[in-house]
Amino acid sequence: MSAIDNLPPLRAVIAANDLRAKKSLGQNFLLDLNLTARIARAAGDLRACDVLEVGPGPGGLTRGLLAEGARHVLAVEKDARCLPALEQIAAAYPGRLEVVNADALALDVESRLTPPIRVVSNLPYNVGTELLVRWLIPPRWPPFWQSLTLMFQKEVAQRIVARPGGKAYGRLAILAQWRAHASIVMSLPPEAFTPPPKISSAVVHLERRETPLAPADPDVLGRVVAAAFNQRRKMLRASLRGVAPDIEDRIRIAGLDPTMRAEQVPIEGFCALARAVAKGG
Ligand code: SAM
């Protein structure tokens, strides 16, 4: 019996199902169920929520989510070797866990979930960043999710929550914080995982804003931010030259100084710039 439920400890589950971690699938498992329950708690009150978990692996975090009272968990796992372990968890929590063997990048999850929906995942880092960006730029806002609680390598987590004025501040910070409140809620050393990765990790919690921080067309904002940070050491009047012929005027209309550099501009400033560029046609 484990710390949080009547199921076997994760080491026994992994041995019984011969779940040797595969590098190609970014498999670094969390085996401490007290830790996975803490991550589940960091996602907020799950009792009235459906939860999407991408990459449950042997199910440590899945068990944390269910033990913390999630109404329903949709677990999407690419590796079929994990299915028997996940089915065992489903049997222990009748009607509350749906397991789908699929690539999360190719699956329509929205139709399988009922709002309010929280996303909680410990994913391979590359898949995590790609999904985060997709979840932040849906066709309509607000999106299908209420919050995202995701594991990243520490350096990426710091870029997501970065404030203006430093090296970490860039496209990811603006994309995330324009549409959500983002914070690092936990830091984990390599030894928390089996096998341990080379770097430290952190859990980022993003709670969606019902309306973005300031008005802007997402495509124009994306274009302006990309141009500004592609040449982040240059002044705005130089880095944004390709965005509009009269860009210096537009920068002034937005209330900014054309000699500023991208990393000095707050998110509201980029939104004002996107509006000024859009108006200029
Ligand atoms: N959540 C488990 C834990 O905390 O112990 C496993 C974490 S492990 C870092 C990442 C998991 O994501 C693995 O089980 C892997 O097979 C799965 N995975 C990798 N790519 C995936 C994808 N595209 N879609 C769904 N699952 C994926």
Tab-separated table of C-alpha atoms and ligand atoms in Angstrom:
chain	number	residue	atom	x	y	z
A	1	MET	CA	0.000	0.000	0.000
A	2	SER	CA	1.225	3.513	-0.784
A	3	ALA	CA	1.207	6.866	1.033
A	4	ILE	CA	-1.951	8.184	-0.660
A	5	ASP	CA	-4.028	5.217	-1.867
A	6	ASN	CA	-4.497	1.433	-1.718
A	7	LEU	CA	-2.484	0.781	-4.868
A	8	PRO	CA	1.045	-0.691	-4.899
A	9	PRO	CA	4.078	1.646	-4.606
A	10	LEU	CA	5.288	2.995	-7.966
A	11	ARG	CA	8.580	1.089	-7.878
A	12	ALA	CA	6.578	-2.154	-7.674
A	13	VAL	CA	4.288	-1.003	-10.514
A	14	ILE	CA	7.299	-0.219	-12.704
A	15	ALA	CA	8.936	-3.584	-11.948
A	16	ALA	CA	5.713	-5.549	-12.507
A	17	ASN	CA	5.093	-3.888	-15.892
A	18	ASP	CA	8.757	-3.778	-16.943
A	19	LEU	CA	8.543	0.001	-17.496
A	20	ARG	CA	12.159	0.838	-18.159
A	21	ALA	CA	12.343	4.566	-18.909
A	22	LYS	CA	12.808	5.379	-22.602
A	23	LYS	CA	14.932	8.416	-23.403
A	24	SER	CA	13.220	8.880	-26.783
A	25	LEU	CA	9.917	9.554	-24.970
A	26	GLY	CA	11.490	11.911	-22.426
A	27	GLN	CA	10.655	9.516	-19.603
A	28	ASN	CA	11.771	10.727	-16.172
A	29	PHE	CA	9.278	9.401	-13.668
A	30	LEU	CA	8.161	10.862	-10.336
A	31	LEU	CA	7.926	8.007	-7.850
A	32	ASP	CA	7.262	9.918	-4.617
A	33	LEU	CA	3.488	10.052	-4.209
A	34	ASN	CA	3.705	12.753	-1.533
A	35	LEU	CA	5.397	14.913	-4.154
A	36	THR	CA	2.841	14.160	-6.882
A	37	ALA	CA	0.025	14.971	-4.427
A	38	ARG	CA	1.744	18.323	-3.760
A	39	ILE	CA	1.829	19.075	-7.489
A	40	ALA	CA	-1.865	18.176	-7.712
A	41	ARG	CA	-2.625	20.569	-4.836
A	42	ALA	CA	-0.655	23.350	-6.570
A	43	ALA	CA	-3.206	23.151	-9.400
A	44	GLY	CA	-5.972	24.441	-7.106
A	45	ASP	CA	-9.230	22.856	-5.990
A	46	LEU	CA	-9.791	19.909	-8.332
A	47	ARG	CA	-13.018	18.574	-6.828
A	48	ALA	CA	-15.386	20.318	-9.218
A	49	CYS	CA	-13.025	20.085	-12.210
A	50	ASP	CA	-12.148	17.821	-15.093
A	51	VAL	CA	-8.380	17.429	-15.377
A	52	LEU	CA	-6.353	16.817	-18.518
A	53	GLU	CA	-3.093	15.021	-17.803
A	54	VAL	CA	-0.703	14.564	-20.706
A	55	GLY	CA	1.952	11.844	-20.326
A	56	PRO	CA	0.854	10.015	-17.152
A	57	GLY	CA	3.551	7.299	-17.548
A	58	PRO	CA	3.208	4.794	-14.668
A	59	GLY	CA	0.632	7.116	-13.053
A	60	GLY	CA	2.300	8.839	-10.087
A	61	LEU	CA	0.787	12.241	-10.818
A	62	THR	CA	-2.481	10.626	-11.953
A	63	ARG	CA	-2.812	9.037	-8.528
A	64	GLY	CA	-2.045	12.396	-6.903
A	65	LEU	CA	-4.789	14.070	-8.940
A	66	LEU	CA	-7.362	11.396	-8.071
A	67	ALA	CA	-6.397	11.300	-4.395
A	68	GLU	CA	-6.805	15.091	-4.296
A	69	GLY	CA	-10.381	14.637	-5.493
A	70	ALA	CA	-10.359	15.475	-9.223
A	71	ARG	CA	-13.880	14.965	-10.579
A	72	HIS	CA	-12.629	13.325	-13.762
A	73	VAL	CA	-9.138	12.803	-15.220
A	74	LEU	CA	-8.416	12.354	-18.930
A	75	ALA	CA	-4.918	10.860	-19.184
A	76	VAL	CA	-3.289	10.841	-22.633
A	77	GLU	CA	-0.231	8.603	-22.908
A	78	LYS	CA	1.766	7.798	-26.048
A	79	ASP	CA	3.570	4.762	-24.620
A	80	ALA	CA	1.294	1.685	-24.718
A	81	ARG	CA	3.540	-0.102	-22.166
A	82	CYS	CA	2.029	2.188	-19.473
A	83	LEU	CA	-1.598	1.178	-20.151
A	84	PRO	CA	-1.910	-1.829	-17.759
A	85	ALA	CA	-0.629	0.281	-14.830
A	86	LEU	CA	-3.046	3.080	-15.734
A	87	GLU	CA	-5.981	0.657	-16.082
A	88	GLN	CA	-5.235	-0.608	-12.582
A	89	ILE	CA	-5.601	2.978	-11.307
A	90	ALA	CA	-8.836	3.401	-13.295
A	91	ALA	CA	-10.235	0.299	-11.586
A	92	ALA	CA	-9.375	1.731	-8.137
A	93	TYR	CA	-11.247	4.971	-8.946
A	94	PRO	CA	-14.339	3.732	-10.818
A	95	GLY	CA	-15.670	6.139	-13.450
A	96	ARG	CA	-13.141	8.887	-12.681
A	97	LEU	CA	-10.176	8.055	-14.945
A	98	GLU	CA	-10.260	7.804	-18.740
A	99	VAL	CA	-7.012	6.638	-20.335
A	100	VAL	CA	-6.315	7.317	-24.015
A	101	ASN	CA	-3.319	5.832	-25.821
A	102	ALA	CA	-2.429	8.665	-28.203
A	103	ASP	CA	0.023	11.397	-29.096
A	104	ALA	CA	-1.243	14.464	-27.245
A	105	LEU	CA	-0.035	16.702	-30.061
A	106	ALA	CA	-2.509	15.018	-32.426
A	107	LEU	CA	-5.557	14.452	-30.187
A	108	ASP	CA	-8.673	16.620	-29.870
A	109	VAL	CA	-9.017	16.726	-26.089
A	110	GLU	CA	-11.650	19.459	-25.787
A	111	SER	CA	-14.529	17.262	-26.932
A	112	ARG	CA	-13.689	14.726	-24.182
A	113	LEU	CA	-13.779	17.157	-21.263
A	114	THR	CA	-16.438	19.130	-19.379
A	115	PRO	CA	-15.614	22.623	-18.016
A	116	PRO	CA	-14.226	23.790	-15.722
A	117	ILE	CA	-11.037	22.140	-16.930
A	118	ARG	CA	-7.583	22.234	-15.372
A	119	VAL	CA	-4.490	20.885	-17.128
A	120	VAL	CA	-1.842	19.260	-14.928
A	121	SER	CA	1.138	17.492	-16.506
A	122	ASN	CA	4.721	16.395	-16.103
A	123	LEU	CA	5.682	16.234	-19.742
A	124	PRO	CA	8.844	15.836	-21.785
A	125	TYR	CA	10.216	19.380	-22.007
A	126	ASN	CA	9.962	19.811	-25.777
A	127	VAL	CA	6.342	18.599	-25.903
A	128	GLY	CA	5.507	20.784	-22.880
A	129	THR	CA	6.694	23.991	-24.535
A	130	GLU	CA	4.892	23.200	-27.790
A	131	LEU	CA	1.617	22.437	-25.990
A	132	LEU	CA	1.945	25.532	-23.767
A	133	VAL	CA	2.280	27.789	-26.818
A	134	ARG	CA	-0.700	26.091	-28.518
A	135	TRP	CA	-2.835	26.422	-25.383
A	136	LEU	CA	-1.956	30.126	-25.154
A	137	ILE	CA	-2.911	30.951	-28.750
A	138	PRO	CA	-6.284	29.280	-29.367
A	139	PRO	CA	-8.667	30.706	-32.005
A	140	ARG	CA	-10.905	32.173	-29.280
A	141	TRP	CA	-10.301	33.544	-25.777
A	142	PRO	CA	-11.097	32.443	-23.070
A	143	PRO	CA	-9.713	28.988	-23.938
A	144	PHE	CA	-11.021	25.537	-22.929
A	145	TRP	CA	-8.806	25.499	-19.813
A	146	GLN	CA	-9.061	27.366	-16.521
A	147	SER	CA	-5.456	26.761	-15.474
A	148	LEU	CA	-2.268	25.007	-16.596
A	149	THR	CA	0.090	23.438	-14.051
A	150	LEU	CA	3.113	22.152	-15.922
A	151	MET	CA	6.634	20.896	-15.258
A	152	PHE	CA	9.443	22.586	-17.185
A	153	GLN	CA	13.183	22.719	-17.012
A	154	LYS	CA	13.958	25.509	-14.573
A	155	GLU	CA	15.403	27.855	-17.175
A	156	VAL	CA	12.222	27.662	-19.294
A	157	ALA	CA	10.052	28.157	-16.191
A	158	GLN	CA	12.027	31.321	-15.432
A	159	ARG	CA	11.433	32.566	-18.977
A	160	ILE	CA	7.675	32.021	-18.611
A	161	VAL	CA	7.408	34.111	-15.417
A	162	ALA	CA	10.111	36.709	-16.265
A	163	ARG	CA	9.464	40.432	-15.727
A	164	PRO	CA	10.813	43.206	-17.994
A	165	GLY	CA	14.407	44.282	-17.564
A	166	GLY	CA	16.260	40.979	-17.623
A	167	LYS	CA	17.648	38.419	-20.047
A	168	ALA	CA	14.877	35.895	-19.365
A	169	TYR	CA	12.157	38.346	-20.494
A	170	GLY	CA	11.056	37.635	-24.053
A	171	ARG	CA	8.365	36.154	-26.283
A	172	LEU	CA	7.428	33.338	-23.909
A	173	ALA	CA	6.934	35.709	-20.935
A	174	ILE	CA	4.786	38.065	-22.995
A	175	LEU	CA	2.688	35.303	-24.547
A	176	ALA	CA	2.096	33.674	-21.147
A	177	GLN	CA	1.518	36.766	-19.009
A	178	TRP	CA	-0.582	38.651	-21.537
A	179	ARG	CA	-3.262	36.005	-21.177
A	180	ALA	CA	-2.575	34.387	-17.792
A	181	HIS	CA	-1.220	34.968	-14.300
A	182	ALA	CA	1.968	32.888	-14.224
A	183	SER	CA	4.071	31.828	-11.256
A	184	ILE	CA	6.594	29.154	-10.270
A	185	VAL	CA	4.957	27.090	-7.536
A	186	MET	CA	7.584	24.385	-6.949
A	187	SER	CA	11.242	23.684	-7.695
A	188	LEU	CA	12.489	20.113	-8.046
A	189	PRO	CA	16.080	18.838	-8.023
A	190	PRO	CA	17.133	16.157	-10.565
A	191	GLU	CA	17.024	13.483	-7.814
A	192	ALA	CA	13.235	13.832	-7.590
A	193	PHE	CA	13.006	11.866	-10.862
A	194	THR	CA	13.876	8.325	-11.921
A	195	PRO	CA	16.157	8.350	-13.839
A	196	PRO	CA	17.377	11.846	-12.832
A	197	PRO	CA	17.646	14.338	-15.721
A	198	LYS	CA	20.758	16.558	-16.027
A	199	ILE	CA	18.964	19.764	-15.018
A	200	SER	CA	16.658	21.079	-12.301
A	201	SER	CA	12.938	21.427	-12.949
A	202	ALA	CA	10.146	23.694	-11.822
A	203	VAL	CA	6.360	23.588	-11.845
A	204	VAL	CA	4.685	26.635	-13.388
A	205	HIS	CA	1.058	27.466	-12.625
A	206	LEU	CA	-0.851	29.625	-15.109
A	207	GLU	CA	-4.324	30.841	-14.219
A	208	ARG	CA	-6.080	32.272	-17.259
A	209	ARG	CA	-7.151	35.922	-17.426
A	210	GLU	CA	-10.765	36.143	-18.604
A	211	THR	CA	-9.676	39.036	-20.822
A	212	PRO	CA	-6.039	39.623	-21.745
A	213	LEU	CA	-3.945	42.126	-19.744
A	214	ALA	CA	-4.454	44.841	-22.418
A	215	PRO	CA	-6.266	44.857	-25.779
A	216	ALA	CA	-4.298	43.824	-28.888
A	217	ASP	CA	-4.766	41.711	-31.994
A	218	PRO	CA	-2.899	38.460	-31.194
A	219	ASP	CA	-1.341	38.193	-34.679
A	220	VAL	CA	-0.085	41.786	-34.750
A	221	LEU	CA	1.185	41.492	-31.170
A	222	GLY	CA	2.975	38.243	-32.090
A	223	ARG	CA	4.608	39.917	-35.104
A	224	VAL	CA	5.762	42.989	-33.167
A	225	VAL	CA	7.120	40.950	-30.240
A	226	ALA	CA	8.938	38.502	-32.551
A	227	ALA	CA	10.596	41.347	-34.491
A	228	ALA	CA	11.583	43.207	-31.312
A	229	PHE	CA	13.175	40.180	-29.646
A	230	ASN	CA	14.805	38.741	-32.769
A	231	GLN	CA	17.218	41.674	-32.425
A	232	ARG	CA	16.848	42.239	-28.708
A	233	ARG	CA	20.004	44.311	-28.297
A	234	LYS	CA	18.913	46.869	-30.902
A	235	MET	CA	16.715	49.888	-30.249
A	236	LEU	CA	13.043	49.477	-31.151
A	237	ARG	CA	13.322	51.932	-34.057
A	238	ALA	CA	15.893	49.595	-35.664
A	239	SER	CA	14.553	46.160	-34.679
A	240	LEU	CA	11.005	47.067	-35.793
A	241	ARG	CA	11.997	48.731	-39.062
A	242	GLY	CA	10.449	45.914	-41.113
A	243	VAL	CA	7.096	46.057	-39.270
A	244	ALA	CA	5.868	49.403	-40.695
A	245	PRO	CA	7.467	52.158	-42.821
A	246	ASP	CA	6.610	54.876	-40.271
A	247	ILE	CA	7.491	52.748	-37.242
A	248	GLU	CA	9.118	55.588	-35.261
A	249	ASP	CA	5.807	57.516	-35.295
A	250	ARG	CA	3.903	54.386	-34.295
A	251	ILE	CA	6.292	53.764	-31.399
A	252	ARG	CA	5.677	57.330	-30.158
A	253	ILE	CA	1.889	57.000	-30.619
A	254	ALA	CA	2.128	53.924	-28.379
A	255	GLY	CA	3.719	56.125	-25.693
A	256	LEU	CA	7.135	54.479	-26.019
A	257	ASP	CA	10.585	55.867	-26.736
A	258	PRO	CA	12.062	54.629	-30.063
A	259	THR	CA	15.467	54.227	-28.376
A	260	MET	CA	14.141	51.643	-25.901
A	261	ARG	CA	15.234	48.023	-26.245
A	262	ALA	CA	12.752	45.149	-26.331
A	263	GLU	CA	13.527	43.868	-22.847
A	264	GLN	CA	12.667	47.270	-21.291
A	265	VAL	CA	9.139	47.316	-22.724
A	266	PRO	CA	6.351	46.022	-20.455
A	267	ILE	CA	3.595	43.830	-21.899
A	268	GLU	CA	1.116	46.746	-21.897
A	269	GLY	CA	3.664	48.697	-23.986
A	270	PHE	CA	3.832	45.943	-26.600
A	271	CYS	CA	0.005	45.862	-26.682
A	272	ALA	CA	-0.108	49.641	-27.261
A	273	LEU	CA	2.465	49.210	-30.011
A	274	ALA	CA	0.440	46.425	-31.642
A	275	ARG	CA	-2.651	48.697	-31.592
A	276	ALA	CA	-0.690	51.601	-33.085
A	277	VAL	CA	0.708	49.338	-35.829
A	278	ALA	CA	-2.755	47.868	-36.580
A	279	LYS	CA	-4.290	51.368	-36.832
A	280	GLY	CA	-1.585	52.474	-39.213
A	281	GLY	CA	-2.786	49.736	-41.614
B	1	SAM	N1	3.723	11.932	-15.535
B	1	SAM	C1	4.677	10.855	-15.276
B	1	SAM	C2	5.428	11.152	-14.003
B	1	SAM	O1	5.348	12.279	-13.525
B	1	SAM	O2	6.111	10.240	-13.496
B	1	SAM	C3	5.609	10.655	-16.472
B	1	SAM	C4	6.466	11.824	-16.807
B	1	SAM	S1	7.586	11.585	-18.148
B	1	SAM	C5	8.577	13.055	-17.928
B	1	SAM	C6	6.698	12.034	-19.617
B	1	SAM	C7	5.604	11.083	-20.103
B	1	SAM	O3	5.021	11.641	-21.293
B	1	SAM	C8	6.082	9.706	-20.490
B	1	SAM	O4	5.237	8.743	-19.915
B	1	SAM	C9	5.997	9.662	-22.014
B	1	SAM	O5	5.754	8.368	-22.528
B	1	SAM	C10	4.829	10.609	-22.262
B	1	SAM	N2	4.822	11.259	-23.586
B	1	SAM	C11	5.891	11.690	-24.303
B	1	SAM	N3	5.483	12.301	-25.438
B	1	SAM	C12	4.121	12.260	-25.439
B	1	SAM	C13	3.119	12.722	-26.334
B	1	SAM	N4	3.444	13.359	-27.464
B	1	SAM	N5	1.821	12.500	-26.030
B	1	SAM	C14	1.483	11.859	-24.864
B	1	SAM	N6	2.394	11.393	-23.993
B	1	SAM	C15	3.695	11.597	-24.267
